[in-house]
Coordinates of C-alpha atoms in Angstrom, one line a residue:
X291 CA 24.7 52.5 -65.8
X292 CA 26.8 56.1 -66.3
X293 CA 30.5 55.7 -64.9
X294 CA 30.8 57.6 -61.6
X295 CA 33.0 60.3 -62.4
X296 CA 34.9 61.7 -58.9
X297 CA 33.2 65.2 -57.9
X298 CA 35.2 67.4 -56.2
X299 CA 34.0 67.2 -52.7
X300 CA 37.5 66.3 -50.8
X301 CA 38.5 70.1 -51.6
X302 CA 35.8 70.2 -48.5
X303 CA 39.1 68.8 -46.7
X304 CA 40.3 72.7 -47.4
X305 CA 36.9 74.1 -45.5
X306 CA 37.8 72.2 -42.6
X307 CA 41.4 73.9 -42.5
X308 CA 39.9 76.9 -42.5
X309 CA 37.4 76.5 -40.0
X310 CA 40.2 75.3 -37.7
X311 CA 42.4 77.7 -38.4
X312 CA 40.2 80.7 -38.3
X313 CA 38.6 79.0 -34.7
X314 CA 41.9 78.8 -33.5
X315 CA 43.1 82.3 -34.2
X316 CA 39.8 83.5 -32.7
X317 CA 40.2 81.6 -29.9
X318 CA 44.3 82.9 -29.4
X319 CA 42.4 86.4 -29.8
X320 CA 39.6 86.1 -27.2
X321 CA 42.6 84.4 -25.0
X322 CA 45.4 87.3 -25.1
X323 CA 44.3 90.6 -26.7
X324 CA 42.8 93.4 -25.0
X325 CA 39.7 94.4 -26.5
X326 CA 39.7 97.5 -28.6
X327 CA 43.6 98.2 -28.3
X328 CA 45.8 98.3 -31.3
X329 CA 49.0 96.1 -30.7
X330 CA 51.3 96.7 -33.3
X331 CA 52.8 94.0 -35.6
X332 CA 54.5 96.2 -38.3
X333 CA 54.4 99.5 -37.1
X334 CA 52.3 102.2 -39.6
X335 CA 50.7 99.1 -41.5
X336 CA 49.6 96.6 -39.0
X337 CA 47.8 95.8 -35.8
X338 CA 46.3 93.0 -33.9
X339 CA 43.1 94.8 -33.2
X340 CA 40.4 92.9 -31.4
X341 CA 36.9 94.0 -32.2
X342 CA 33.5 92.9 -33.0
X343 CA 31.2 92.9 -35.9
X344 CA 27.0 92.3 -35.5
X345 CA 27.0 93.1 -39.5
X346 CA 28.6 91.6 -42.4
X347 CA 31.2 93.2 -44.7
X348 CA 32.4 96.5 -43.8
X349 CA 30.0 96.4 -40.6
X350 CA 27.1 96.1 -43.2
X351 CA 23.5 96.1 -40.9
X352 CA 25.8 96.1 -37.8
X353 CA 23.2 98.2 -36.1
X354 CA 20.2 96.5 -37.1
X355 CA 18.6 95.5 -33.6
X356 CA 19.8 91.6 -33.7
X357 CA 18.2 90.4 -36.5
X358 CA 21.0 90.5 -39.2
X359 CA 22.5 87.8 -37.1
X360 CA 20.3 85.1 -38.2
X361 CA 20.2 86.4 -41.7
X362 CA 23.5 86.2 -41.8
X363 CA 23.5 82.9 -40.6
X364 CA 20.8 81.5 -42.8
X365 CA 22.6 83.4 -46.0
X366 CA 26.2 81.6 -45.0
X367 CA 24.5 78.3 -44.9
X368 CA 22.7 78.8 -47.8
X369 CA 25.6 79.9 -50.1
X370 CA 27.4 77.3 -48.3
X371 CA 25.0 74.6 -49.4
X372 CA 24.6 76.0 -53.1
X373 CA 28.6 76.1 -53.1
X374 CA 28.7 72.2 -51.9
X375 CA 26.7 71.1 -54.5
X376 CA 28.6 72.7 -57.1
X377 CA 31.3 71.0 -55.4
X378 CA 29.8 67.8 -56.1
X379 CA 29.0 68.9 -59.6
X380 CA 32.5 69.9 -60.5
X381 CA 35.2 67.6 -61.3
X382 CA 38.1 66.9 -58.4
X383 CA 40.6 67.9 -60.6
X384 CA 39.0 71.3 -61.6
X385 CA 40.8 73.3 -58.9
X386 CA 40.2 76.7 -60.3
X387 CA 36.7 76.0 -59.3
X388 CA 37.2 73.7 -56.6
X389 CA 39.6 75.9 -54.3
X390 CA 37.4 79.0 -54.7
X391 CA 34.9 77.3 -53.7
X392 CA 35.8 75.9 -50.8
X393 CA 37.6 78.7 -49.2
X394 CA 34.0 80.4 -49.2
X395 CA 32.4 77.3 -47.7
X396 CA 35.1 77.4 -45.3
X397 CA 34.9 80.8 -44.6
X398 CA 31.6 81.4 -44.2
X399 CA 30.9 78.5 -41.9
X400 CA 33.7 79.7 -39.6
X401 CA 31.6 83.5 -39.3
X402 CA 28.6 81.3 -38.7
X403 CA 30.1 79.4 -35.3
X404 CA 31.3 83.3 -33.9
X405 CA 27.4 84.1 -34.7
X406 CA 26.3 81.4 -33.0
X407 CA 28.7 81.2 -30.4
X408 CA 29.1 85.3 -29.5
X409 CA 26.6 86.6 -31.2
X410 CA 29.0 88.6 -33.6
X411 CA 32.0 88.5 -35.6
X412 CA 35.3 88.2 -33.7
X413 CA 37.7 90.6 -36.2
X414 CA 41.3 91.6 -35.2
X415 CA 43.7 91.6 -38.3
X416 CA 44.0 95.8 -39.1
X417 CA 45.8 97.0 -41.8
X418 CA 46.5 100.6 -42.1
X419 CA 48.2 103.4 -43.9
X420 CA 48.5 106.8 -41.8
X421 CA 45.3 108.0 -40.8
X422 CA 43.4 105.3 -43.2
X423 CA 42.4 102.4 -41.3
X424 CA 40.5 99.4 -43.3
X425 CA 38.1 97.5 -41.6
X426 CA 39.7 95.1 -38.9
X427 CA 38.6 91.6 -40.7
X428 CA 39.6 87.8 -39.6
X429 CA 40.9 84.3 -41.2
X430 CA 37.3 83.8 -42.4
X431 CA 36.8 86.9 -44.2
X432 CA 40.2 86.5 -45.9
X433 CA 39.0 83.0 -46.9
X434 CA 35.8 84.4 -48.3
X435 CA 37.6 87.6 -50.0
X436 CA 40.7 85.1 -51.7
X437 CA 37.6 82.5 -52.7
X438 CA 35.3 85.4 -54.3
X439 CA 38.3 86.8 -56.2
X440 CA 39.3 83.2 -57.7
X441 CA 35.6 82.2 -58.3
X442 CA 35.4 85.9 -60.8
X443 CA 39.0 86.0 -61.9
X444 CA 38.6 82.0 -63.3
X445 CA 35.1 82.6 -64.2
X446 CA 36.0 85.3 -66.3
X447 CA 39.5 84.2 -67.5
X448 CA 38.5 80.3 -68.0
X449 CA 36.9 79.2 -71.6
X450 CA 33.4 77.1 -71.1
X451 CA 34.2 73.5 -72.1
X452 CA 31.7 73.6 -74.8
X453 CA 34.0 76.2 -76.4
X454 CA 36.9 74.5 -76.3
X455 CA 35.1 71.2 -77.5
X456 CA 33.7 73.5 -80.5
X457 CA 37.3 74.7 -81.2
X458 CA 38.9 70.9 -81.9

């Protein structure tokens, strides 16, 4: 029988932080800001700024007709999925794969209850500069965003193991 080598599914332990966290801000949000009312947090750069997205990224299908919201939901818990069991494929102490990975998971999942629960995306972090205003965006999407960036920058910076096995 094989050994059982440990897989790196604890680091689901970081989804579950960001579930919580990004409920609870959502939840602080719904609870004390005005909808649609910039309340400024550093003046000419940031603003507590409830709103709602239907869509995905950058409002992406927003205006669809209702649909999007269970393809969004069935594409979060697919990637979700697919990202668990690389989880279980990867080992625990492979945390340039790990981390990414969960923060996604995490992230995802936590757009998936405001789907479910509203029907949209509760957003309300906005950065600006001047009259340029990016999209207001939430704990989730940051999770997603810092996951996506770590999942390219260590795919494309890390060497493959059969490289470095070649190399000794």
């Amino acid at each position: 029988m094989a050994p059982v080598r440990p897989n790196a599914l604890p680091w689901l332990a970081v989804s579950v932080a960001v579930i919580v966290l990004d409920q609870l801000t959502k939840m602080w949000v719904l609870g004390s800001l005005p909808e649609y009312t910039a309340i400024p947090v550093i003046d000419g750069f940031w603003n507590w700024y409830r709103t709602y997205n239907t869509g995905a990224a950058f409002s992406f299908l927003s205006d669809a007709g209702g649909w999007q919201k269970y393809f969004f939901v069935v594409l979060a818990v697919a990637i979700s999925g697919l990202l668990g069991w690389w989880l279980a494929r990867t080992p625990r102490r492979d945390w340039k794969s790990a981390l990414p990975y969960a923060l996604v998971i995490g992230g995802a999942l936590g757009n998936v209850i405001d789907r479910l629960m509203h029907g949209h995306v509760v957003d309300f972090i906005q950065w600006y500069w001047r009259d340029h205003y990016w999209p207001a965006f939430n704990v989730a999407d940051s999770a997603i965003v810092a996951g996506a960036i770590g999942i390219a920058l260590f795919g494309l910076f890390s060497k493959p193991a059969a490289t470095v096995a070649q190399r000794r």
